[in-house]
PDB file of N, CA and C in Angstrom:
ATOM      1  N   UNK B  26       0.849  -1.163   0.000  1.00  0.00           N
ATOM      2  CA  UNK B  26       0.000   0.000   0.000  1.00  0.00           C
ATOM      3  C   UNK B  26       0.901   1.234   0.000  1.00  0.00           C
ATOM      4  N   UNK B  27       0.590   2.172  -0.845  1.00  0.00           N
ATOM      5  CA  UNK B  27       1.354   3.413  -0.892  1.00  0.00           C
ATOM      6  C   UNK B  27       0.810   4.392   0.145  1.00  0.00           C
ATOM      7  N   UNK B  28       1.728   5.030   0.859  1.00  0.00           N
ATOM      8  CA  UNK B  28       1.387   5.947   1.931  1.00  0.00           C
ATOM      9  C   UNK B  28       2.241   7.197   1.782  1.00  0.00           C
ATOM     10  N   UNK B  29       1.633   8.361   1.997  1.00  0.00           N
ATOM     11  CA  UNK B  29       2.386   9.609   2.030  1.00  0.00           C
ATOM     12  C   UNK B  29       2.267  10.200   3.419  1.00  0.00           C
ATOM     13  N   UNK B  30       3.399  10.397   4.062  1.00  0.00           N
ATOM     14  CA  UNK B  30       3.426  10.986   5.397  1.00  0.00           C
ATOM     15  C   UNK B  30       3.666  12.481   5.243  1.00  0.00           C
ATOM     16  N   UNK B  31       2.709  13.273   5.674  1.00  0.00           N
ATOM     17  CA  UNK B  31       2.857  14.724   5.629  1.00  0.00           C
ATOM     18  C   UNK B  31       3.742  15.155   6.786  1.00  0.00           C
ATOM     19  N   UNK B  32       4.711  15.991   6.480  1.00  0.00           N
ATOM     20  CA  UNK B  32       5.619  16.466   7.522  1.00  0.00           C
ATOM     21  C   UNK B  32       5.805  17.966   7.389  1.00  0.00           C
ATOM     22  N   UNK B  33       6.121  18.601   8.499  1.00  0.00           N
ATOM     23  CA  UNK B  33       6.398  20.034   8.455  1.00  0.00           C
ATOM     24  C   UNK B  33       7.778  20.246   7.851  1.00  0.00           C
ATOM     25  N   UNK B  34       7.957  21.390   7.234  1.00  0.00           N
ATOM     26  CA  UNK B  34       9.231  21.702   6.582  1.00  0.00           C
ATOM     27  C   UNK B  34      10.365  21.652   7.592  1.00  0.00           C
ATOM     28  N   UNK B  35      11.446  21.020   7.206  1.00  0.00           N
ATOM     29  CA  UNK B  35      12.619  20.924   8.066  1.00  0.00           C
ATOM     30  C   UNK B  35      12.617  19.732   9.004  1.00  0.00           C
ATOM     31  N   UNK B  36      11.529  18.946   9.012  1.00  0.00           N
ATOM     32  CA  UNK B  36      11.465  17.775   9.902  1.00  0.00           C
ATOM     33  C   UNK B  36      12.402  16.686   9.396  1.00  0.00           C
ATOM     34  N   UNK B  37      12.972  15.945  10.310  1.00  0.00           N
ATOM     35  CA  UNK B  37      13.842  14.832   9.972  1.00  0.00           C
ATOM     36  C   UNK B  37      12.964  13.631   9.606  1.00  0.00           C
ATOM     37  N   UNK B  38      13.029  13.134   8.357  1.00  0.00           N
ATOM     38  CA  UNK B  38      12.171  12.024   7.932  1.00  0.00           C
ATOM     39  C   UNK B  38      12.315  10.778   8.809  1.00  0.00           C
ATOM     40  N   UNK B  39      13.524  10.450   9.215  1.00  0.00           N
ATOM     41  CA  UNK B  39      13.720   9.265  10.040  1.00  0.00           C
ATOM     42  C   UNK B  39      13.025   9.428  11.394  1.00  0.00           C
ATOM     43  N   UNK B  40      13.096  10.607  11.975  1.00  0.00           N
ATOM     44  CA  UNK B  40      12.431  10.839  13.258  1.00  0.00           C
ATOM     45  C   UNK B  40      10.913  10.759  13.114  1.00  0.00           C
ATOM     46  N   UNK B  41      10.384  11.216  11.985  1.00  0.00           N
ATOM     47  CA  UNK B  41       8.940  11.135  11.738  1.00  0.00           C
ATOM     48  C   UNK B  41       8.502   9.672  11.704  1.00  0.00           C
ATOM     49  N   UNK B  42       9.248   8.847  11.003  1.00  0.00           N
ATOM     50  CA  UNK B  42       8.903   7.427  10.892  1.00  0.00           C
ATOM     51  C   UNK B  42       9.107   6.723  12.227  1.00  0.00           C
ATOM     52  N   UNK B  43      10.153   7.071  12.957  1.00  0.00           N
ATOM     53  CA  UNK B  43      10.358   6.500  14.291  1.00  0.00           C
ATOM     54  C   UNK B  43       9.195   6.842  15.214  1.00  0.00           C
ATOM     55  N   UNK B  44       8.676   8.039  15.092  1.00  0.00           N
ATOM     56  CA  UNK B  44       7.538   8.468  15.913  1.00  0.00           C
ATOM     57  C   UNK B  44       6.303   7.590  15.671  1.00  0.00           C
ATOM     58  N   UNK B  45       6.225   6.996  14.497  1.00  0.00           N
ATOM     59  CA  UNK B  45       5.120   6.101  14.157  1.00  0.00           C
ATOM     60  C   UNK B  45       5.336   4.691  14.705  1.00  0.00           C
ATOM     61  N   UNK B  46       6.446   4.466  15.396  1.00  0.00           N
ATOM     62  CA  UNK B  46       6.707   3.162  15.993  1.00  0.00           C
ATOM     63  C   UNK B  46       7.600   2.253  15.171  1.00  0.00           C
ATOM     64  N   UNK B  47       8.223   2.789  14.139  1.00  0.00           N
ATOM     65  CA  UNK B  47       9.072   1.993  13.256  1.00  0.00           C
ATOM     66  C   UNK B  47      10.550   2.210  13.570  1.00  0.00           C
ATOM     67  N   UNK B  48      11.323   1.147  13.430  1.00  0.00           N
ATOM     68  CA  UNK B  48      12.770   1.202  13.644  1.00  0.00           C
ATOM     69  C   UNK B  48      13.474   1.003  12.306  1.00  0.00           C
ATOM     70  N   UNK B  49      14.636   1.595  12.179  1.00  0.00           N
ATOM     71  CA  UNK B  49      15.424   1.436  10.957  1.00  0.00           C
ATOM     72  C   UNK B  49      15.732  -0.034  10.743  1.00  0.00           C
ATOM     73  N   UNK B  50      15.564  -0.485   9.501  1.00  0.00           N
ATOM     74  CA  UNK B  50      15.819  -1.880   9.144  1.00  0.00           C
ATOM     75  C   UNK B  50      17.066  -1.928   8.269  1.00  0.00           C
ATOM     76  N   UNK B  51      18.049  -2.702   8.688  1.00  0.00           N
ATOM     77  CA  UNK B  51      19.298  -2.837   7.936  1.00  0.00           C
ATOM     78  C   UNK B  51      19.283  -4.156   7.173  1.00  0.00           C
ATOM     79  N   UNK B  52      19.286  -4.060   5.856  1.00  0.00           N
ATOM     80  CA  UNK B  52      19.299  -5.245   4.990  1.00  0.00           C
ATOM     81  C   UNK B  52      20.371  -5.023   3.937  1.00  0.00           C
ATOM     82  N   UNK B  53      21.350  -5.887   3.909  1.00  0.00           N
ATOM     83  CA  UNK B  53      22.471  -5.696   2.981  1.00  0.00           C
ATOM     84  C   UNK B  53      22.055  -5.835   1.519  1.00  0.00           C
ATOM     85  N   UNK B  54      20.876  -6.417   1.267  1.00  0.00           N
ATOM     86  CA  UNK B  54      20.391  -6.571  -0.110  1.00  0.00           C
ATOM     87  C   UNK B  54      19.515  -5.401  -0.552  1.00  0.00           C
ATOM     88  N   UNK B  55      19.076  -4.593   0.384  1.00  0.00           N
ATOM     89  CA  UNK B  55      18.128  -3.521   0.072  1.00  0.00           C
ATOM     90  C   UNK B  55      18.825  -2.335  -0.593  1.00  0.00           C
ATOM     91  N   UNK B  56      18.107  -1.705  -1.500  1.00  0.00           N
ATOM     92  CA  UNK B  56      18.606  -0.505  -2.156  1.00  0.00           C
ATOM     93  C   UNK B  56      17.849   0.737  -1.697  1.00  0.00           C
ATOM     94  N   UNK B  57      16.823   0.539  -0.879  1.00  0.00           N
ATOM     95  CA  UNK B  57      16.029   1.640  -0.360  1.00  0.00           C
ATOM     96  C   UNK B  57      16.115   1.677   1.158  1.00  0.00           C
ATOM     97  N   UNK B  58      15.905   2.867   1.711  1.00  0.00           N
ATOM     98  CA  UNK B  58      15.810   3.031   3.151  1.00  0.00           C
ATOM     99  C   UNK B  58      14.518   2.358   3.602  1.00  0.00           C
ATOM    100  N   UNK B  59      14.600   1.528   4.654  1.00  0.00           N
ATOM    101  CA  UNK B  59      13.391   0.866   5.112  1.00  0.00           C
ATOM    102  C   UNK B  59      13.333   0.790   6.628  1.00  0.00           C
ATOM    103  N   UNK B  60      12.112   0.587   7.119  1.00  0.00           N
ATOM    104  CA  UNK B  60      11.826   0.546   8.542  1.00  0.00           C
ATOM    105  C   UNK B  60      10.869  -0.599   8.811  1.00  0.00           C
ATOM    106  N   UNK B  61      10.914  -1.147  10.023  1.00  0.00           N
ATOM    107  CA  UNK B  61       9.994  -2.217  10.386  1.00  0.00           C
ATOM    108  C   UNK B  61       9.360  -1.950  11.747  1.00  0.00           C
ATOM    109  N   UNK B  62       8.194  -2.563  11.938  1.00  0.00           N
ATOM    110  CA  UNK B  62       7.539  -2.566  13.242  1.00  0.00           C
ATOM    111  C   UNK B  62       7.064  -3.983  13.485  1.00  0.00           C
ATOM    112  N   UNK B  63       7.667  -4.629  14.483  1.00  0.00           N
ATOM    113  CA  UNK B  63       7.315  -6.011  14.813  1.00  0.00           C
ATOM    114  C   UNK B  63       5.972  -6.072  15.521  1.00  0.00           C
ATOM    115  N   UNK B  64       5.284  -7.183  15.352  1.00  0.00           N
ATOM    116  CA  UNK B  64       3.991  -7.380  15.992  1.00  0.00           C
ATOM    117  C   UNK B  64       4.087  -8.218  17.251  1.00  0.00           C
ATOM    118  N   UNK B  65       5.282  -8.667  17.570  1.00  0.00           N
ATOM    119  CA  UNK B  65       5.500  -9.469  18.772  1.00  0.00           C
ATOM    120  C   UNK B  65       6.975  -9.486  19.103  1.00  0.00           C
ATOM    121  N   UNK B  66       7.379 -10.470  19.863  1.00  0.00           N
ATOM    122  CA  UNK B  66       8.775 -10.538  20.287  1.00  0.00           C
ATOM    123  C   UNK B  66       9.687 -11.177  19.234  1.00  0.00           C
ATOM    124  N   UNK B  67       9.109 -11.796  18.217  1.00  0.00           N
ATOM    125  CA  UNK B  67       9.899 -12.410  17.153  1.00  0.00           C
ATOM    126  C   UNK B  67      10.023 -11.454  15.964  1.00  0.00           C
ATOM    127  N   UNK B  68      10.904 -11.777  15.041  1.00  0.00           N
ATOM    128  CA  UNK B  68      11.122 -10.916  13.876  1.00  0.00           C
ATOM    129  C   UNK B  68       9.926 -10.871  12.924  1.00  0.00           C
ATOM    130  N   UNK B  69       9.122 -11.931  12.917  1.00  0.00           N
ATOM    131  CA  UNK B  69       7.956 -12.017  12.021  1.00  0.00           C
ATOM    132  C   UNK B  69       6.752 -12.456  12.826  1.00  0.00           C
ATOM    133  N   UNK B  70       5.573 -12.002  12.472  1.00  0.00           N
ATOM    134  CA  UNK B  70       5.230 -11.049  11.421  1.00  0.00           C
ATOM    135  C   UNK B  70       5.632  -9.630  11.808  1.00  0.00           C
ATOM    136  N   UNK B  71       5.747  -8.793  10.776  1.00  0.00           N
ATOM    137  CA  UNK B  71       6.129  -7.398  11.002  1.00  0.00           C
ATOM    138  C   UNK B  71       5.633  -6.550   9.834  1.00  0.00           C
ATOM    139  N   UNK B  72       5.413  -5.274  10.115  1.00  0.00           N
ATOM    140  CA  UNK B  72       5.116  -4.337   9.054  1.00  0.00           C
ATOM    141  C   UNK B  72       6.443  -3.790   8.547  1.00  0.00           C
ATOM    142  N   UNK B  73       6.537  -3.627   7.234  1.00  0.00           N
ATOM    143  CA  UNK B  73       7.770  -3.203   6.586  1.00  0.00           C
ATOM    144  C   UNK B  73       7.453  -1.989   5.717  1.00  0.00           C
ATOM    145  N   UNK B  74       8.141  -0.893   5.973  1.00  0.00           N
ATOM    146  CA  UNK B  74       7.902   0.377   5.303  1.00  0.00           C
ATOM    147  C   UNK B  74       9.141   0.763   4.509  1.00  0.00           C
ATOM    148  N   UNK B  75       8.999   0.911   3.192  1.00  0.00           N
ATOM    149  CA  UNK B  75      10.092   1.357   2.329  1.00  0.00           C
ATOM    150  C   UNK B  75       9.866   2.818   1.968  1.00  0.00           C
ATOM    151  N   UNK B  76      10.902   3.625   2.058  1.00  0.00           N
ATOM    152  CA  UNK B  76      10.821   5.029   1.651  1.00  0.00           C
ATOM    153  C   UNK B  76      11.129   5.090   0.157  1.00  0.00           C
ATOM    154  N   UNK B  77      10.148   5.556  -0.612  1.00  0.00           N
ATOM    155  CA  UNK B  77      10.328   5.676  -2.062  1.00  0.00           C
ATOM    156  C   UNK B  77      10.943   7.011  -2.445  1.00  0.00           C
ATOM    157  N   UNK B  78      10.446   8.086  -1.833  1.00  0.00           N
ATOM    158  CA  UNK B  78      10.990   9.416  -2.114  1.00  0.00           C
ATOM    159  C   UNK B  78      10.575  10.381  -1.013  1.00  0.00           C
ATOM    160  N   UNK B  79      11.314  11.482  -0.944  1.00  0.00           N
ATOM    161  CA  UNK B  79      11.018  12.545   0.015  1.00  0.00           C
ATOM    162  C   UNK B  79      11.041  13.856  -0.752  1.00  0.00           C
ATOM    163  N   UNK B  80       9.948  14.617  -0.656  1.00  0.00           N
ATOM    164  CA  UNK B  80       9.913  15.931  -1.300  1.00  0.00           C
ATOM    165  C   UNK B  80       9.036  16.869  -0.479  1.00  0.00           C
ATOM    166  N   UNK B  81       8.718  18.030  -1.043  1.00  0.00           N
ATOM    167  CA  UNK B  81       7.958  19.032  -0.300  1.00  0.00           C
ATOM    168  C   UNK B  81       6.539  18.577   0.046  1.00  0.00           C
ATOM    169  N   UNK B  82       6.038  17.544  -0.630  1.00  0.00           N
ATOM    170  CA  UNK B  82       4.699  17.027  -0.354  1.00  0.00           C
ATOM    171  C   UNK B  82       4.691  15.999   0.766  1.00  0.00           C
ATOM    172  N   UNK B  83       5.856  15.521   1.184  1.00  0.00           N
ATOM    173  CA  UNK B  83       5.930  14.554   2.268  1.00  0.00           C
ATOM    174  C   UNK B  83       6.880  13.409   1.981  1.00  0.00           C
ATOM    175  N   UNK B  84       6.758  12.379   2.796  1.00  0.00           N
ATOM    176  CA  UNK B  84       7.574  11.172   2.657  1.00  0.00           C
ATOM    177  C   UNK B  84       6.701  10.131   1.973  1.00  0.00           C
ATOM    178  N   UNK B  85       7.085   9.705   0.791  1.00  0.00           N
ATOM    179  CA  UNK B  85       6.303   8.745   0.015  1.00  0.00           C
ATOM    180  C   UNK B  85       6.853   7.345   0.283  1.00  0.00           C
ATOM    181  N   UNK B  86       5.990   6.477   0.817  1.00  0.00           N
ATOM    182  CA  UNK B  86       6.409   5.156   1.271  1.00  0.00           C
ATOM    183  C   UNK B  86       5.545   4.056   0.680  1.00  0.00           C
ATOM    184  N   UNK B  87       6.051   2.853   0.803  1.00  0.00           N
ATOM    185  CA  UNK B  87       5.320   1.647   0.447  1.00  0.00           C
ATOM    186  C   UNK B  87       5.305   0.765   1.694  1.00  0.00           C
ATOM    187  N   UNK B  88       4.111   0.339   2.107  1.00  0.00           N
ATOM    188  CA  UNK B  88       3.948  -0.448   3.331  1.00  0.00           C
ATOM    189  C   UNK B  88       3.384  -1.822   3.004  1.00  0.00           C
ATOM    190  N   UNK B  89       3.936  -2.848   3.642  1.00  0.00           N
ATOM    191  CA  UNK B  89       3.359  -4.181   3.527  1.00  0.00           C
ATOM    192  C   UNK B  89       3.582  -4.946   4.827  1.00  0.00           C
ATOM    193  N   UNK B  90       2.894  -6.051   4.960  1.00  0.00           N
ATOM    194  CA  UNK B  90       2.989  -6.914   6.126  1.00  0.00           C
ATOM    195  C   UNK B  90       3.768  -8.166   5.744  1.00  0.00           C
ATOM    196  N   UNK B  91       4.940  -8.355   6.356  1.00  0.00           N
ATOM    197  CA  UNK B  91       5.739  -9.569   6.150  1.00  0.00           C
ATOM    198  C   UNK B  91       5.229 -10.636   7.106  1.00  0.00           C
ATOM    199  N   UNK B  92       4.731 -11.745   6.579  1.00  0.00           N
ATOM    200  CA  UNK B  92       4.225 -12.815   7.433  1.00  0.00           C
ATOM    201  C   UNK B  92       5.339 -13.762   7.884  1.00  0.00           C
ATOM    202  N   UNK B  93       6.338 -13.941   7.019  1.00  0.00           N
ATOM    203  CA  UNK B  93       7.468 -14.816   7.359  1.00  0.00           C
ATOM    204  C   UNK B  93       8.693 -14.361   6.596  1.00  0.00           C
ATOM    205  N   UNK B  94       9.825 -14.911   6.970  1.00  0.00           N
ATOM    206  CA  UNK B  94      11.084 -14.562   6.322  1.00  0.00           C
ATOM    207  C   UNK B  94      11.052 -14.976   4.858  1.00  0.00           C
ATOM    208  N   UNK B  95      11.553 -14.106   3.965  1.00  0.00           N
ATOM    209  CA  UNK B  95      11.579 -14.471   2.547  1.00  0.00           C
ATOM    210  C   UNK B  95      12.521 -15.636   2.291  1.00  0.00           C
ATOM    211  N   UNK B  96      12.193 -16.430   1.286  1.00  0.00           N
ATOM    212  CA  UNK B  96      13.070 -17.517   0.857  1.00  0.00           C
ATOM    213  C   UNK B  96      13.513 -17.206  -0.566  1.00  0.00           C
ATOM    214  N   UNK B  97      14.803 -17.193  -0.768  1.00  0.00           N
ATOM    215  CA  UNK B  97      15.351 -16.865  -2.072  1.00  0.00           C
ATOM    216  C   UNK B  97      15.999 -18.101  -2.678  1.00  0.00           C
ATOM    217  N   UNK B  98      15.202 -18.931  -3.297  1.00  0.00           N
ATOM    218  CA  UNK B  98      15.708 -20.113  -3.983  1.00  0.00           C
ATOM    219  C   UNK B  98      15.217 -20.025  -5.418  1.00  0.00           C
ATOM    220  N   UNK B  99      16.122 -19.748  -6.341  1.00  0.00           N
ATOM    221  CA  UNK B  99      15.804 -19.566  -7.756  1.00  0.00           C
ATOM    222  C   UNK B  99      14.619 -18.626  -7.930  1.00  0.00           C
ATOM    223  N   UNK B 100      14.810 -17.415  -7.577  1.00  0.00           N
ATOM    224  CA  UNK B 100      13.753 -16.418  -7.728  1.00  0.00           C
ATOM    225  C   UNK B 100      13.474 -15.731  -6.413  1.00  0.00           C
ATOM    226  N   UNK B 101      12.408 -15.009  -6.416  1.00  0.00           N
ATOM    227  CA  UNK B 101      12.048 -14.217  -5.247  1.00  0.00           C
ATOM    228  C   UNK B 101      10.720 -14.727  -4.701  1.00  0.00           C
ATOM    229  N   UNK B 102      10.747 -15.355  -3.553  1.00  0.00           N
ATOM    230  CA  UNK B 102       9.526 -15.821  -2.908  1.00  0.00           C
ATOM    231  C   UNK B 102       9.313 -14.993  -1.653  1.00  0.00           C
ATOM    232  N   UNK B 103       8.239 -14.257  -1.635  1.00  0.00           N
ATOM    233  CA  UNK B 103       7.992 -13.345  -0.525  1.00  0.00           C
ATOM    234  C   UNK B 103       6.578 -13.552  -0.019  1.00  0.00           C
ATOM    235  N   UNK B 104       6.427 -13.673   1.281  1.00  0.00           N
ATOM    236  CA  UNK B 104       5.122 -13.873   1.872  1.00  0.00           C
ATOM    237  C   UNK B 104       4.667 -12.567   2.509  1.00  0.00           C
ATOM    238  N   UNK B 105       4.239 -11.646   1.668  1.00  0.00           N
ATOM    239  CA  UNK B 105       3.830 -10.340   2.173  1.00  0.00           C
ATOM    240  C   UNK B 105       2.434  -9.972   1.715  1.00  0.00           C
ATOM    241  N   UNK B 106       1.739  -9.215   2.563  1.00  0.00           N
ATOM    242  CA  UNK B 106       0.422  -8.697   2.214  1.00  0.00           C
ATOM    243  C   UNK B 106       0.576  -7.208   1.940  1.00  0.00           C
ATOM    244  N   UNK B 107       0.229  -6.793   0.736  1.00  0.00           N
ATOM    245  CA  UNK B 107       0.424  -5.413   0.322  1.00  0.00           C
ATOM    246  C   UNK B 107      -0.848  -4.578   0.429  1.00  0.00           C
ATOM    247  N   UNK B 108      -1.948  -5.216   0.744  1.00  0.00           N
ATOM    248  CA  UNK B 108      -3.218  -4.511   0.938  1.00  0.00           C
ATOM    249  C   UNK B 108      -4.083  -5.369   1.855  1.00  0.00           C
ATOM    250  N   UNK B 109      -5.251  -4.878   2.151  1.00  0.00           N
ATOM    251  CA  UNK B 109      -6.158  -5.624   3.000  1.00  0.00           C
ATOM    252  C   UNK B 109      -6.383  -4.948   4.334  1.00  0.00           C
ATOM    253  N   UNK B 110      -7.253  -5.525   5.149  1.00  0.00           N
ATOM    254  CA  UNK B 110      -7.655  -4.878   6.393  1.00  0.00           C
ATOM    255  C   UNK B 110      -6.523  -4.641   7.387  1.00  0.00           C
ATOM    256  N   UNK B 111      -5.586  -5.573   7.502  1.00  0.00           N
ATOM    257  CA  UNK B 111      -4.500  -5.388   8.461  1.00  0.00           C
ATOM    258  C   UNK B 111      -3.595  -4.224   8.067  1.00  0.00           C
ATOM    259  N   UNK B 112      -3.287  -4.108   6.802  1.00  0.00           N
ATOM    260  CA  UNK B 112      -2.420  -3.035   6.316  1.00  0.00           C
ATOM    261  C   UNK B 112      -3.150  -1.693   6.431  1.00  0.00           C
ATOM    262  N   UNK B 113      -4.429  -1.668   6.082  1.00  0.00           N
ATOM    263  CA  UNK B 113      -5.214  -0.441   6.189  1.00  0.00           C
ATOM    264  C   UNK B 113      -5.342   0.006   7.643  1.00  0.00           C
ATOM    265  N   UNK B 114      -5.545  -0.938   8.546  1.00  0.00           N
ATOM    266  CA  UNK B 114      -5.653  -0.609   9.969  1.00  0.00           C
ATOM    267  C   UNK B 114      -4.333  -0.052  10.498  1.00  0.00           C
ATOM    268  N   UNK B 115      -3.213  -0.603  10.040  1.00  0.00           N
ATOM    269  CA  UNK B 115      -1.896  -0.120  10.449  1.00  0.00           C
ATOM    270  C   UNK B 115      -1.714   1.345  10.045  1.00  0.00           C
ATOM    271  N   UNK B 116      -2.099   1.668   8.824  1.00  0.00           N
ATOM    272  CA  UNK B 116      -1.978   3.049   8.357  1.00  0.00           C
ATOM    273  C   UNK B 116      -2.854   3.958   9.204  1.00  0.00           C
ATOM    274  N   UNK B 117      -4.090   3.555   9.421  1.00  0.00           N
ATOM    275  CA  UNK B 117      -5.038   4.395  10.153  1.00  0.00           C
ATOM    276  C   UNK B 117      -4.677   4.537  11.627  1.00  0.00           C
ATOM    277  N   UNK B 118      -4.408   3.442  12.299  1.00  0.00           N
ATOM    278  CA  UNK B 118      -4.207   3.469  13.748  1.00  0.00           C
ATOM    279  C   UNK B 118      -2.786   3.816  14.158  1.00  0.00           C
ATOM    280  N   UNK B 119      -1.787   3.210  13.531  1.00  0.00           N
ATOM    281  CA  UNK B 119      -0.406   3.374  13.968  1.00  0.00           C
ATOM    282  C   UNK B 119       0.254   4.605  13.371  1.00  0.00           C
ATOM    283  N   UNK B 120       0.107   4.770  12.067  1.00  0.00           N
ATOM    284  CA  UNK B 120       0.847   5.833  11.378  1.00  0.00           C
ATOM    285  C   UNK B 120       0.112   7.176  11.480  1.00  0.00           C
ATOM    286  N   UNK B 121      -1.139   7.214  11.055  1.00  0.00           N
ATOM    287  CA  UNK B 121      -1.871   8.474  11.067  1.00  0.00           C
ATOM    288  C   UNK B 121      -2.038   9.013  12.476  1.00  0.00           C
ATOM    289  N   UNK B 122      -2.378   8.148  13.432  1.00  0.00           N
ATOM    290  CA  UNK B 122      -2.585   8.628  14.800  1.00  0.00           C
ATOM    291  C   UNK B 122      -1.292   9.157  15.422  1.00  0.00           C
ATOM    292  N   UNK B 123      -0.145   8.617  15.024  1.00  0.00           N
ATOM    293  CA  UNK B 123       1.136   9.097  15.557  1.00  0.00           C
ATOM    294  C   UNK B 123       1.493  10.477  15.015  1.00  0.00           C
ATOM    295  N   UNK B 124       0.994  10.800  13.835  1.00  0.00           N
ATOM    296  CA  UNK B 124       1.350  12.072  13.207  1.00  0.00           C
ATOM    297  C   UNK B 124       0.376  13.199  13.508  1.00  0.00           C
ATOM    298  N   UNK B 125      -0.767  12.856  14.090  1.00  0.00           N
ATOM    299  CA  UNK B 125      -1.751  13.873  14.444  1.00  0.00           C
ATOM    300  C   UNK B 125      -1.310  14.536  15.741  1.00  0.00           C
ATOM    301  N   UNK B 126      -1.292  15.846  15.744  1.00  0.00           N
ATOM    302  CA  UNK B 126      -0.894  16.597  16.939  1.00  0.00           C
ATOM    303  C   UNK B 126      -1.903  16.348  18.041  1.00  0.00           C
ATOM    304  N   UNK B 127      -1.394  16.107  19.238  1.00  0.00           N
ATOM    305  CA  UNK B 127      -2.281  15.845  20.376  1.00  0.00           C
ATOM    306  C   UNK B 127      -2.249  16.990  21.338  1.00  0.00           C
TER     307      UNK B 127
END
């Protein structure tokens, strides 16, 4: 699911995403900046947020739910949900509510 995070001018994008409950994700294979939010004490399932671009309109991201660790055997096998009620609820409850001034 594509998400745009509105931010005030001069805000640090990483701090904005951290405020939403996401931690920086380090993946040696990744070419994009990404963040994750675990749903429990294990690494999976987790929400995974990729930053596509940052401009004056906000931080443009792609969000999905990783159900299990990817398996890379002759191709790309990924068990992720890119839409649906869980992803929509995450955007509404976790991300939007964190960015609304209280």
